[in-house]
Each structure stands twice: as C-alpha cells, then as structure tokens.
Coordinates of C-alpha atoms and ligand atoms in Angstrom, one line a residue:
M1 CA -1.1 10.5 -11.1
R2 CA -1.2 12.9 -7.8
A3 CA -4.0 14.9 -7.1
P4 CA -4.4 18.4 -7.9
L5 CA -3.4 19.9 -4.5
P6 CA -5.8 23.1 -3.6
L7 CA -2.9 24.5 -1.5
A8 CA 0.2 25.5 -3.0
A9 CA 2.3 22.5 -1.4
V10 CA 3.3 23.8 1.9
A11 CA 7.0 25.2 1.8
I12 CA 10.2 23.7 3.3
A13 CA 10.3 25.5 6.4
C14 CA 14.0 25.9 6.8
A15 CA 16.3 25.8 3.6
P16 CA 19.5 23.8 4.4
G17 CA 21.9 26.1 6.0
D18 CA 19.4 28.2 7.4
R19 CA 20.4 28.7 11.2
T20 CA 17.9 30.9 12.3
S21 CA 16.5 29.7 15.9
V22 CA 13.3 27.9 16.7
P23 CA 11.5 26.1 19.3
P24 CA 12.7 22.6 20.2
A25 CA 11.0 19.5 18.5
D26 CA 9.5 16.4 20.3
L27 CA 11.4 14.2 17.8
V28 CA 13.9 14.5 15.1
L29 CA 14.7 11.6 12.4
R30 CA 17.9 12.2 10.6
G31 CA 20.4 10.2 8.4
G32 CA 17.6 8.7 6.1
A33 CA 16.1 8.5 2.7
V34 CA 12.8 11.0 3.2
Y35 CA 10.8 10.9 0.1
T36 CA 8.5 13.6 0.9
V37 CA 5.5 13.0 -2.0
D38 CA 5.4 16.5 -2.0
A39 CA 4.3 18.4 -5.3
A40 CA 8.1 18.5 -6.6
R41 CA 8.4 15.2 -5.2
S42 CA 11.4 16.0 -3.5
W43 CA 13.8 14.3 -1.0
A44 CA 15.2 15.2 2.3
T45 CA 17.5 13.5 4.9
A46 CA 15.6 14.7 7.9
V47 CA 12.5 15.3 9.6
A48 CA 11.4 16.9 12.9
V49 CA 8.0 16.4 14.7
R50 CA 6.7 18.9 17.5
D51 CA 3.5 18.4 18.9
G52 CA 2.1 15.9 16.6
R53 CA 3.2 18.2 13.3
I54 CA 6.3 18.1 11.2
V55 CA 8.2 21.2 12.0
Y56 CA 11.2 20.3 9.6
V57 CA 11.9 18.8 6.3
G58 CA 15.6 19.1 5.0
T59 CA 18.8 17.9 5.3
D60 CA 20.3 16.9 8.8
S61 CA 22.0 20.3 9.2
V62 CA 18.7 21.4 11.2
P63 CA 18.4 24.6 12.3
R64 CA 19.6 26.0 15.5
G65 CA 17.3 25.3 18.3
L66 CA 15.3 22.4 16.8
I67 CA 17.3 19.9 18.9
G68 CA 16.6 21.0 22.9
P69 CA 17.5 19.1 25.9
S70 CA 14.4 17.0 25.4
T71 CA 14.2 16.1 22.1
V72 CA 14.5 12.5 21.1
V73 CA 17.1 12.2 18.2
E74 CA 17.1 9.2 16.1
D75 CA 19.7 8.4 13.5
L76 CA 17.7 6.4 10.6
D77 CA 21.2 5.2 9.2
G78 CA 19.8 5.6 5.3
R79 CA 16.6 3.9 6.1
M80 CA 13.6 5.3 4.1
V81 CA 10.8 7.5 5.5
L82 CA 7.6 8.1 3.5
P83 CA 4.5 9.5 4.2
G84 CA 2.1 7.1 6.5
F85 CA 0.4 4.6 3.7
Q86 CA -3.3 5.0 2.9
D87 CA -5.9 2.5 2.0
G88 CA -8.4 3.9 -0.3
H89 CA -10.5 0.8 0.3
V90 CA -10.4 -1.8 3.1
H91 CA -12.7 -3.7 5.6
L92 CA -10.9 -3.3 9.3
V93 CA -14.3 -4.4 11.6
Q94 CA -15.4 -7.2 9.3
G95 CA -11.5 -8.3 8.5
G96 CA -10.7 -8.2 12.1
V97 CA -13.9 -10.1 13.3
E98 CA -12.8 -13.1 10.5
L99 CA -9.2 -13.0 11.2
G100 CA -10.4 -14.1 15.3
E101 CA -12.7 -16.8 13.7
C102 CA -12.2 -19.5 11.2
A103 CA -10.1 -18.0 8.4
L104 CA -9.4 -20.2 5.4
F105 CA -7.6 -18.1 3.0
T106 CA -5.9 -21.3 1.2
L107 CA -6.2 -22.6 -2.2
D108 CA -5.5 -25.9 -0.7
R109 CA -8.4 -28.1 -0.7
Q110 CA -6.6 -30.6 1.9
E111 CA -5.9 -27.2 4.0
I112 CA -9.3 -26.1 4.0
A113 CA -10.7 -29.4 5.0
D114 CA -8.4 -29.1 7.9
S115 CA -9.2 -25.7 8.9
I116 CA -12.9 -26.4 8.9
R117 CA -12.2 -30.1 10.8
A118 CA -10.3 -28.0 13.5
C119 CA -12.4 -25.3 13.8
A120 CA -15.4 -27.1 14.4
A121 CA -13.4 -29.2 17.2
A122 CA -12.3 -25.7 18.9
H123 CA -16.2 -24.6 19.4
P124 CA -17.9 -28.0 20.2
D125 CA -20.8 -25.8 21.8
A126 CA -21.5 -23.2 19.4
P127 CA -24.6 -23.7 17.5
W128 CA -23.2 -23.2 14.1
V129 CA -19.8 -23.4 12.5
R130 CA -19.1 -20.3 10.5
G131 CA -16.1 -18.8 9.0
S132 CA -14.6 -17.2 5.6
G133 CA -11.8 -17.0 3.4
W134 CA -12.2 -20.2 1.1
E135 CA -10.9 -19.1 -2.3
L136 CA -13.1 -19.6 -5.6
P137 CA -10.5 -21.2 -8.0
A138 CA -9.9 -24.3 -5.0
F139 CA -13.2 -25.9 -6.4
H140 CA -14.4 -26.6 -9.9
Q141 CA -16.2 -23.6 -11.2
A142 CA -15.9 -22.0 -7.7
N143 CA -18.6 -24.2 -6.8
P144 CA -18.1 -26.1 -3.6
S145 CA -20.7 -29.0 -2.5
K146 CA -22.8 -29.4 0.0
E147 CA -21.8 -33.0 0.5
L148 CA -18.0 -32.0 1.1
L149 CA -19.4 -29.6 4.2
D150 CA -21.4 -32.2 5.4
S151 CA -18.4 -34.4 5.4
L152 CA -16.6 -32.0 7.6
V153 CA -19.5 -30.9 9.5
P154 CA -22.3 -33.5 10.3
D155 CA -23.8 -32.4 13.3
R156 CA -24.4 -28.3 12.6
P157 CA -25.4 -25.8 10.4
A158 CA -22.2 -24.6 8.8
V159 CA -21.9 -21.9 6.7
F160 CA -18.5 -20.4 5.1
D161 CA -18.2 -17.2 3.1
A162 CA -15.7 -16.9 0.4
F163 CA -12.9 -14.9 0.4
D164 CA -14.6 -11.7 -1.4
G165 CA -18.0 -11.8 0.3
H166 CA -19.8 -12.5 -3.0
S167 CA -20.5 -16.2 -2.3
S168 CA -20.9 -18.3 0.6
W169 CA -20.9 -22.1 1.2
A170 CA -23.2 -24.2 3.3
N171 CA -24.1 -27.5 4.3
T172 CA -27.2 -29.5 4.2
K173 CA -28.2 -28.4 7.8
A174 CA -27.7 -24.8 7.1
L175 CA -29.6 -25.1 3.9
A176 CA -32.7 -26.9 5.2
L177 CA -32.9 -24.3 8.2
A178 CA -32.7 -21.5 5.7
G179 CA -35.8 -23.1 4.0
I180 CA -33.7 -23.7 1.0
T181 CA -34.9 -26.3 -1.3
R182 CA -35.3 -27.3 -5.1
A183 CA -38.3 -25.5 -5.5
T184 CA -36.6 -22.2 -3.8
P185 CA -36.5 -19.5 -6.7
D186 CA -33.3 -17.5 -6.9
P187 CA -33.4 -14.0 -4.9
L188 CA -33.2 -10.8 -6.9
D189 CA -29.4 -10.2 -7.7
G190 CA -28.7 -13.3 -6.2
R191 CA -28.5 -17.0 -7.3
I192 CA -28.7 -20.6 -5.6
E193 CA -26.1 -23.2 -7.3
R194 CA -28.2 -26.2 -8.4
D195 CA -27.1 -29.8 -9.4
A196 CA -27.1 -29.5 -12.9
R197 CA -29.5 -32.9 -13.0
T198 CA -31.5 -32.6 -9.9
G199 CA -32.1 -28.8 -9.4
E200 CA -31.4 -29.5 -5.6
P201 CA -29.4 -26.9 -4.2
S202 CA -25.9 -27.8 -4.5
G203 CA -24.2 -25.7 -1.2
T204 CA -22.9 -22.5 -3.1
L205 CA -24.8 -19.2 -2.7
R206 CA -23.9 -16.0 -4.8
E207 CA -24.7 -12.5 -4.0
S208 CA -27.9 -11.7 -2.0
A209 CA -28.7 -15.4 -1.9
V210 CA -26.0 -15.4 0.6
A211 CA -28.2 -13.7 2.8
L212 CA -30.7 -16.5 2.9
V213 CA -28.4 -18.5 5.1
S214 CA -26.2 -15.5 7.0
A215 CA -29.7 -14.1 8.2
L216 CA -30.1 -16.8 10.3
L217 CA -26.5 -16.1 12.3
P218 CA -26.3 -15.1 15.5
E219 CA -25.4 -10.9 15.5
R220 CA -21.9 -10.0 16.7
T221 CA -21.7 -8.2 19.7
D222 CA -20.1 -4.7 20.4
A223 CA -17.5 -6.6 22.1
E224 CA -16.7 -8.7 19.2
L225 CA -16.6 -6.0 16.8
L226 CA -14.1 -3.6 19.2
A227 CA -12.2 -6.8 19.1
G228 CA -12.0 -7.1 15.4
L229 CA -11.3 -3.5 14.7
K230 CA -8.2 -3.9 17.5
R231 CA -7.1 -6.9 15.4
A232 CA -7.1 -5.0 12.2
Q233 CA -5.7 -1.9 13.1
N234 CA -2.9 -3.6 14.6
L235 CA -2.0 -5.5 11.2
A236 CA -2.6 -2.1 9.1
N237 CA -0.3 -0.2 11.5
A238 CA 2.4 -2.9 11.0
A239 CA 1.9 -2.7 7.4
G240 CA 2.6 1.3 7.7
I241 CA -0.9 2.1 7.3
T242 CA -2.0 5.5 9.1
A243 CA -5.3 6.0 7.4
A244 CA -8.1 3.9 5.5
L245 CA -11.5 4.0 4.1
E246 CA -14.1 1.5 5.7
G247 CA -15.5 -0.1 2.9
W248 CA -18.7 -1.0 3.8
T249 CA -19.9 0.0 7.4
S250 CA -23.2 -0.8 9.6
E251 CA -24.2 1.4 12.5
S252 CA -22.5 -1.4 14.7
N253 CA -19.4 -1.1 13.2
L254 CA -19.5 2.6 13.2
R255 CA -20.1 2.4 16.7
A256 CA -17.2 0.2 17.4
L257 CA -15.1 2.9 15.2
A258 CA -16.7 6.1 17.0
G259 CA -15.9 3.8 20.7
A260 CA -12.5 3.4 19.8
D261 CA -11.7 6.8 19.0
S262 CA -13.2 8.4 21.9
A263 CA -11.4 5.5 24.1
G264 CA -8.2 6.9 22.6
T265 CA -7.3 3.5 21.4
L266 CA -8.1 4.3 17.8
T267 CA -4.5 4.5 15.6
L268 CA -5.6 5.2 12.3
R269 CA -7.7 8.1 10.6
V270 CA -11.0 6.3 9.3
V271 CA -13.5 7.5 6.7
A272 CA -16.4 5.2 6.6
A273 CA -18.3 4.2 3.8
L274 CA -21.8 4.1 5.3
D275 CA -23.9 1.1 4.1
G276 CA -26.3 2.6 0.8
E277 CA -28.4 0.0 0.5
P278 CA -32.1 1.3 0.4
D279 CA -34.8 -0.6 2.3
S280 CA -38.5 -0.3 2.0
T281 CA -38.5 3.4 3.2
G282 CA -36.9 4.3 -0.3
I283 CA -34.3 6.9 -0.8
D284 CA -35.9 9.4 1.3
G285 CA -35.6 6.9 4.2
L286 CA -32.2 6.1 3.6
T287 CA -31.1 10.0 3.2
R288 CA -32.9 10.6 6.6
R289 CA -30.9 7.5 8.4
L290 CA -27.5 8.6 6.7
A291 CA -28.0 12.1 8.1
T292 CA -28.5 10.5 11.4
L293 CA -25.4 8.6 11.3
R294 CA -23.3 11.5 10.0
A295 CA -24.1 14.0 12.7
R296 CA -24.1 11.1 15.5
Y297 CA -21.0 9.4 14.8
R298 CA -18.3 12.0 13.7
S299 CA -15.4 12.2 16.1
D300 CA -11.7 13.4 16.1
H301 CA -10.0 10.2 14.0
V302 CA -13.3 9.0 12.1
R303 CA -15.3 10.9 9.6
P304 CA -18.6 9.0 8.1
T305 CA -18.7 11.2 5.2
T306 CA -19.1 8.3 2.4
V307 CA -21.5 6.1 1.2
K308 CA -20.9 2.8 -0.5
L309 CA -23.1 0.9 -3.3
Y310 CA -22.6 -2.1 -4.9
E311 CA -23.3 -2.0 -8.5
D312 CA -22.8 -5.4 -9.3
G313 CA -20.8 -8.8 -8.2
V314 CA -17.5 -10.5 -9.4
I315 CA -16.4 -11.9 -12.7
E316 CA -15.2 -15.2 -11.7
S317 CA -18.5 -15.8 -10.6
G318 CA -20.7 -14.6 -13.5
T319 CA -21.9 -12.1 -11.4
A320 CA -20.1 -8.7 -12.6
A321 CA -22.4 -6.9 -15.0
L322 CA -20.8 -6.6 -18.5
L323 CA -21.6 -4.9 -22.0
A324 CA -21.5 -8.6 -23.9
P325 CA -22.1 -11.9 -22.4
Y326 CA -19.8 -14.1 -20.6
L327 CA -18.4 -16.5 -23.4
D328 CA -19.1 -19.5 -21.5
R329 CA -22.9 -18.2 -20.2
K330 CA -24.8 -17.7 -23.6
D331 CA -26.7 -14.6 -23.7
D332 CA -25.8 -14.0 -20.2
A333 CA -24.0 -10.8 -19.6
G334 CA -24.6 -10.6 -15.7
K335 CA -27.3 -8.3 -13.8
P336 CA -26.3 -4.6 -12.6
I337 CA -27.9 -4.6 -8.9
F338 CA -29.4 -1.5 -9.6
A339 CA -31.3 -0.1 -12.6
Q340 CA -29.9 2.9 -14.3
P341 CA -32.9 5.0 -13.4
T342 CA -32.9 3.9 -9.4
L343 CA -28.9 4.4 -9.6
D344 CA -29.5 8.1 -11.1
S345 CA -32.2 8.7 -8.6
L346 CA -29.9 7.3 -5.6
V347 CA -26.6 9.0 -6.7
G348 CA -28.3 12.1 -7.6
A349 CA -29.8 12.3 -4.0
L350 CA -26.5 11.2 -2.1
D351 CA -24.6 13.7 -4.3
R352 CA -27.3 16.6 -3.5
D353 CA -26.8 15.8 0.3
G354 CA -23.0 16.3 0.1
W355 CA -21.9 12.4 0.5
Q356 CA -19.0 11.3 -1.3
V357 CA -20.2 8.3 -3.3
H358 CA -18.3 5.2 -3.6
V359 CA -19.2 2.5 -5.7
H360 CA -18.1 -1.2 -6.1
A361 CA -18.4 -1.8 -9.6
I362 CA -16.2 -4.5 -11.9
G363 CA -17.8 -5.3 -15.2
D364 CA -17.7 -2.8 -17.9
R365 CA -21.2 -2.2 -17.8
A366 CA -21.4 -1.6 -14.2
I367 CA -18.5 1.1 -14.4
R368 CA -20.6 2.8 -17.5
M369 CA -23.8 2.7 -15.8
T370 CA -21.9 4.2 -12.6
L371 CA -20.2 6.7 -15.0
D372 CA -23.3 7.9 -16.3
A373 CA -24.9 8.4 -12.9
F374 CA -22.3 10.8 -11.7
E375 CA -22.6 12.5 -14.7
Q376 CA -26.5 12.7 -14.5
A377 CA -25.7 13.9 -10.9
R378 CA -23.5 16.8 -11.9
R379 CA -26.0 17.8 -14.4
A380 CA -28.7 17.8 -11.9
N381 CA -27.3 19.4 -8.7
G382 CA -24.0 21.1 -10.2
A383 CA -20.4 20.5 -10.6
R384 CA -18.7 20.1 -7.0
D385 CA -15.4 19.1 -5.5
A386 CA -17.7 15.7 -4.7
R387 CA -14.8 12.9 -5.1
H388 CA -16.9 10.4 -6.2
T389 CA -14.9 7.3 -6.6
I390 CA -15.3 3.8 -8.4
T391 CA -13.3 0.8 -6.4
H392 CA -12.5 -2.5 -8.1
L393 CA -12.4 -1.7 -11.7
Q394 CA -11.7 -4.8 -13.1
L395 CA -12.8 -4.3 -16.9
I396 CA -13.3 -0.7 -17.9
D397 CA -14.1 -0.3 -21.7
P398 CA -11.6 1.9 -23.3
A399 CA -14.2 4.4 -24.4
D400 CA -14.6 5.2 -20.5
I401 CA -11.3 5.6 -19.6
P402 CA -11.0 9.5 -20.0
R403 CA -14.5 10.0 -18.5
F404 CA -12.9 9.4 -14.8
R405 CA -10.7 12.5 -15.6
D406 CA -13.7 14.4 -16.9
L407 CA -16.2 13.8 -14.7
Q408 CA -13.4 14.3 -11.7
V409 CA -14.2 10.5 -10.8
L410 CA -11.4 9.0 -8.5
A411 CA -10.4 5.5 -9.8
N412 CA -9.5 3.2 -6.7
F413 CA -7.5 -0.3 -8.0
Q414 CA -6.2 -3.0 -5.8
P415 CA -3.2 -3.5 -7.5
L416 CA -2.5 -6.7 -5.9
W417 CA -5.3 -8.2 -8.4
A418 CA -3.6 -7.2 -11.3
N419 CA -0.9 -10.1 -11.1
G420 CA -2.0 -12.6 -13.9
D421 CA -2.8 -15.1 -10.7
E422 CA -5.6 -18.1 -11.5
Y423 CA -8.2 -16.0 -11.0
I424 CA -7.3 -14.2 -13.9
T425 CA -5.9 -16.8 -16.5
R426 CA -8.5 -19.4 -15.2
L427 CA -11.6 -17.7 -14.1
A428 CA -12.1 -14.5 -15.9
E429 CA -9.8 -14.3 -19.4
P430 CA -11.7 -17.5 -20.4
Q431 CA -15.0 -15.8 -19.9
L432 CA -14.1 -12.4 -21.5
G433 CA -11.6 -13.9 -24.5
T434 CA -8.8 -12.1 -25.7
A435 CA -10.1 -8.5 -26.9
R436 CA -11.8 -7.8 -23.6
S437 CA -8.8 -9.0 -21.2
R438 CA -6.5 -6.5 -22.6
W439 CA -8.6 -4.0 -20.5
I440 CA -8.4 -6.0 -17.1
Y441 CA -7.2 -3.5 -14.7
P442 CA -5.9 -0.9 -16.9
I443 CA -4.5 1.1 -14.3
A444 CA -1.5 2.8 -16.3
S445 CA -4.3 3.8 -19.1
V446 CA -6.3 5.5 -16.3
V447 CA -3.2 7.4 -15.0
K448 CA -2.4 8.5 -18.1
S449 CA -5.4 10.0 -18.8
G450 CA -4.8 12.6 -16.0
A451 CA -7.6 11.2 -13.5
V452 CA -6.9 10.6 -9.8
V453 CA -6.0 7.3 -8.9
S454 CA -5.7 5.6 -5.3
G455 CA -4.7 2.4 -4.3
G456 CA -6.7 -0.2 -1.8
S457 CA -6.0 -3.6 -0.5
D458 CA -9.8 -4.8 0.1
W459 CA -8.3 -6.9 3.0
S460 CA -9.5 -9.1 4.3
V461 CA -10.2 -10.1 0.7
S462 CA -6.4 -9.8 0.3
S463 CA -3.4 -8.8 1.6
I464 CA -3.5 -5.6 3.6
A465 CA 0.2 -4.5 3.0
P466 CA 0.6 -1.5 0.7
L467 CA 4.2 -2.6 -0.2
D468 CA 2.4 -6.1 -1.8
G469 CA 0.3 -3.8 -4.0
I470 CA 2.9 -1.5 -4.8
Q471 CA 5.3 -4.1 -6.0
V472 CA 2.5 -6.1 -8.1
A473 CA 1.7 -2.3 -9.6
I474 CA 5.1 -1.8 -11.4
T475 CA 5.8 -5.7 -11.6
R476 CA 2.2 -6.9 -13.0
R477 CA 3.1 -10.3 -11.2
A478 CA 2.0 -11.7 -7.4
P479 CA 4.5 -10.8 -5.2
E480 CA 6.4 -14.1 -4.5
D481 CA 7.0 -14.7 -8.4
P482 CA 10.3 -14.6 -9.6
P483 CA 10.9 -11.9 -11.7
R484 CA 9.4 -12.3 -15.5
T485 CA 7.7 -10.4 -18.0
P486 CA 4.6 -8.3 -16.5
W487 CA 1.3 -9.7 -17.4
R488 CA -0.1 -7.2 -19.4
P489 CA 3.2 -4.9 -19.5
E490 CA 1.3 -2.1 -20.8
E491 CA -0.3 -1.2 -17.4
V492 CA 2.6 -1.1 -15.6
V493 CA 3.2 2.3 -13.7
D494 CA 6.2 3.5 -12.3
L495 CA 7.5 3.5 -8.4
P496 CA 6.8 7.1 -7.9
T497 CA 3.0 6.5 -9.1
A498 CA 2.4 3.6 -6.8
I499 CA 3.5 5.1 -4.2
A500 CA 1.7 8.3 -4.8
M501 CA -1.4 5.9 -5.1
Y502 CA -1.0 5.0 -1.3
T503 CA 0.0 8.2 -0.1
I504 CA -1.1 11.6 -1.4
N505 CA -3.7 10.5 -3.9
A506 CA -5.5 7.8 -1.3
A507 CA -5.1 11.1 1.2
Y508 CA -7.2 13.1 -1.3
Q509 CA -9.8 10.2 -2.2
L510 CA -10.5 10.7 1.9
G511 CA -10.6 14.4 1.6
H512 CA -7.7 15.0 4.1
E513 CA -5.0 15.7 1.8
R514 CA -4.3 18.9 3.4
E515 CA -3.5 17.5 6.8
T516 CA -1.7 14.1 5.5
G517 CA -0.5 12.3 2.5
S518 CA 2.8 13.8 2.1
I519 CA 6.0 15.0 4.4
E520 CA 5.5 18.4 4.6
V521 CA 5.9 21.3 7.3
G522 CA 2.2 22.0 8.8
K523 CA 0.9 18.8 8.0
S524 CA 0.6 15.9 10.7
A525 CA 3.3 13.8 11.5
D526 CA 2.1 10.4 10.1
L527 CA 4.7 8.5 8.7
V528 CA 6.3 5.3 7.9
V529 CA 9.8 4.0 8.3
L530 CA 10.9 1.3 5.9
E531 CA 14.0 -0.9 6.1
R532 CA 15.4 -0.1 3.0
N533 CA 14.7 2.9 0.3
L534 CA 12.3 1.4 -2.1
F535 CA 14.2 3.2 -5.2
A536 CA 17.6 0.9 -4.4
A537 CA 15.8 -2.3 -4.3
A538 CA 14.9 -4.4 -6.8
A539 CA 11.0 -4.3 -7.9
S540 CA 10.7 -8.2 -6.5
E541 CA 12.2 -7.4 -3.7
I542 CA 9.6 -4.8 -2.4
H543 CA 7.4 -7.0 -0.6
R544 CA 9.8 -8.2 1.7
V545 CA 11.2 -4.7 2.9
K546 CA 10.2 -4.3 6.3
V547 CA 8.2 -1.9 7.9
V548 CA 10.3 -0.8 11.1
R549 CA 8.0 1.8 12.6
T550 CA 4.7 3.4 11.9
L551 CA 3.4 7.2 13.6
L552 CA 0.5 8.6 13.6
E553 CA 0.2 11.9 14.7
G554 CA 4.0 11.8 16.2
R555 CA 3.2 8.9 18.0
T556 CA 5.1 5.4 17.7
V557 CA 1.4 3.0 16.9
Y558 CA 4.0 0.2 15.7
Q559 CA 7.5 -0.7 16.1
N560 CA 9.3 -3.8 14.7
K561 CA 10.5 -5.7 17.4
L562 CA 13.0 -7.4 15.1
R563 CA 15.0 -4.0 15.2
Ligands
LIG601 ZN1 -14.5 -4.5 -0.6

C-alpha cells in the first residue's frame, strides 16, 4: 500500500511527441522498462537527468534539445529502471564493522567451529577473540555451551554475538572476567542460561545479560567505525540501495555517518534512529541529550530525526513479550522491556519533541503496548504527521491490525523472514501453537487494512538485498527454495506492493518522499538499473536478477563490473 502523498504527484514534464526545446541533460537512459512507482504506477522507457535531478520521464522520443553534445546517452536494451531501493531498517555501521571481523552466519556447526578457530589464529595478539553471526537453530535450544567455545578458544576470553544481537555466547574465561557465576542473578530484562542440574552459567547470555560481557570489550575506534560504514554502504549500493534507516545509532556511529558525509564519501541518504534508552538522568536527560545530537549532526545526507526503542526481544529465545504464554514455558509470556506507564511517558515525551519514534516490537503484547503508547501520545500532544513506526512485527494480534491505519503508524516488515524456515517451523511455531502462528508476519493483512507498509532488511541480521525481500514477500518461501506452495499463502502480497515497500513507502517512512522514492520529474535521480524486468521474471528467480547500476543524485555509486 503506497503512502498517501501530499503533493499531487509531479506530472511527466513532456508528453510523448512534445517537441518543445529544453536544455540538454547530463544523462539520458533510454530503451528500458522504467517502472516509475508514481501514483498511477506508470511505465516509461526513458529517463533524463540534469544536475542530479530527473528532468524527463517518458518515451524514447525525447524532447528536442534534451540530448546535447555533452549528454551521455545510454541504451538500456530492455533493462529495468526502478527508483533506488530504500531500506526501512538496517544496521550499516555495526554490520560493516562485524563484516570486517569474525562473521559466522552459517547453520553448519562444523563451519562455525572452523571459523572461530581460524579467527583466533588470525589474531594471536588480540586480548579477546570476538565475532558475531551464529545462527540460533545451529545449537540445541539455541543454547551453545561455554565448553564448546573453550575447546575452540582455550587461551583467551572469547565472545560471539548471535546473528540477531539478542544473545551472545561466551567461554569460561569471558564469564569469569565478567564475574558471572552460579550466584549471579539474572539482570533486569535479561537471562543467564544455566545448566539445569548445577545452576552454573552454561555460556549463553540473553538480552541485557549480553552487556555483562560486552561492556568489557575494547570500544571500537572512529577509524574502525568509518571503515565499517564504507564496507556496508558498498554492499548496500551493490544491492541497489540509495537510502536507509540506520536502525540503532550511538553518538560514535553518528559521528562516522556525519564524518563520511562531510568528507563527501557517503553514497547513501541515511536517517539515523538514535539510541533512546534512558539512563540514570531519566526521560528529561534523554530528551536533552537527543536534542543536542539532532542539532549537532544533521548534514546533507544524514538526518538524525528518529529515536529507536526496544520493547521486547525475539520469539526464538523466549524473550518476545506475548499476550499468552509460550507453550513450552508454563506461565511465561515473556517480559516487555518498558512497563506501559514508562513506555507511555517515553513515547509521549519524544512525540512532543517532534521525534519520529521507531520501536522494535515482535510479540503481540509488545506490539499492542507500543500501539497503546502511540495512541496515548496522540491524545496528549495532538495528532501530527509523526510517522511513528513499529519494526519487525512478527506476531500481531488480529485485533490490532486496523490500529496501524487508524493511528497512522507505519508497519516496517522484514519480508525475508516470512519464509517458513527453521526459525519459524522449529523455534517459533511450536512455542505459539497453530491458532497464533496464523498471525506470524501478516504482511498482506496489514497492507489490506490501509496502513503504510515499508520493507527493510535488518542487515546484518539477514541479507541486505531488497530483491531477496521482494521475492519472499511474493512467494513466502526462502529465496533459494524451489517454487512451491507459499508458507501462509493468505499473507502473500503482489509484486507492485512489494516494490512499493522498498521504494515509495520506505521513502515515506524516511520522510523524504517528496525528494525520492519514485521516478518523477523534479525528484532526485536516485535510481537502480536491473538486468531484467522483474515483472517478466519468474517469482522464484527475482533474487538472481543482477543489479547493473545504482545512481544517487545522478551519480553512479555502483556499477556491475560483469556488464
Ligand atoms: Zn535491527
């Protein structure tokens, strides 16, 4: 469902056959399948760009004068042009840093062990062996042991974050340095996994317990953060992405983003979601701190206009807040991070200060509490064009689905996750039962309700490629799966909807839909050229379609060398 655009979508400047003289363009792409994602979802074959802006969208018979002596004219040979993809939730700096370290990202326990050994060997002098990306289903009950990690890294403390950042895996030396023993109580909003017989910490830490060890790790330097950002933006541009919401931004991450922008090396538009966790200074201290960051770090392509809150964890490790208990955990429905009165005060204060609030909510209770908080903020501060967003949205109670539209709250899904894989079938569904499992990732239901639905990757949690997400949104099967019945076919969306989620709707979420998100005269030339027309490809082949070229403001920021 596309965003209700406030401007009457900009008209095509020159109708086919119009031969009025215009100044020459810098670049003309023609002979393509240009899907504009404008209000009428119209098609064209040519686009022209001058000074970074789109100056013509139409047929190949371009207006007289548009092609001058210095205009670069390229024949697309039937390739597809779309607005540059936009990612409504990603972790660029953090993901890029992790990419340069020991990144596991595999379900194969042997490969995990080999990678960890290789990382330890590659950094013999590092005081810690650290890395990320272990997949929960690789271990019994998503619970890897300290003994296994001891066998791989016996000489130094070692800690590895899970792929989703909600769990970490520590060896005996790391647990000892953190002072975690049988006597250590679980921290608020966290859990130290323990041996069922002895009560000894077993090596896996959940949610806030992760920080007991991670707080001991050396801080990343600004140079490391900047290098991480460069790695991430190259990957994003190669996937056709020209804008993104940085899903959690510390001040040092913001410094990296703003630094890259002022050096002219940032090749993405970034809306930064600042860390909204209150400290001992309370909500007043938080709002003062945030106001300073907003004033200090705004630049051409970086807008710190959003605040990120977490309201729960994840279903697979039993940390999502549910309305009814997990089936395998008697009486335990998971705990929300903020109690309702605190969440209401926090969201109310941020809304009052003009922030867009972006909340991680996965369980049906956390989602309902977040909607309640948005409703309360509207009542307290008055309705405004706030574009508050809930991200991840794994299990939505059907009674809450219409509330997204009613409260003008955006739904940011990670469609790639809605694929019926082991996370769902082995870890989530058995804990939820059949009736509740119907409402896992109900993307089509939220679209049909009339809410604005955007797409995002949550990279480095999962693939950054929008084409992977688009394919799964329309097939509800993993990208590499052979064509077969969709998992929960009632929640399949069509291709135009899936494309809108990653273009105009994400642009609306990011607050720059007047500037980007569709191919229309007057907008910035943020474009992606694809090897093939997605509408002519088999659904199961979409993830194989190559990104040929990505342009930001008319400048090529990625070109496929295979071309
Ligand atoms: Zn995230």
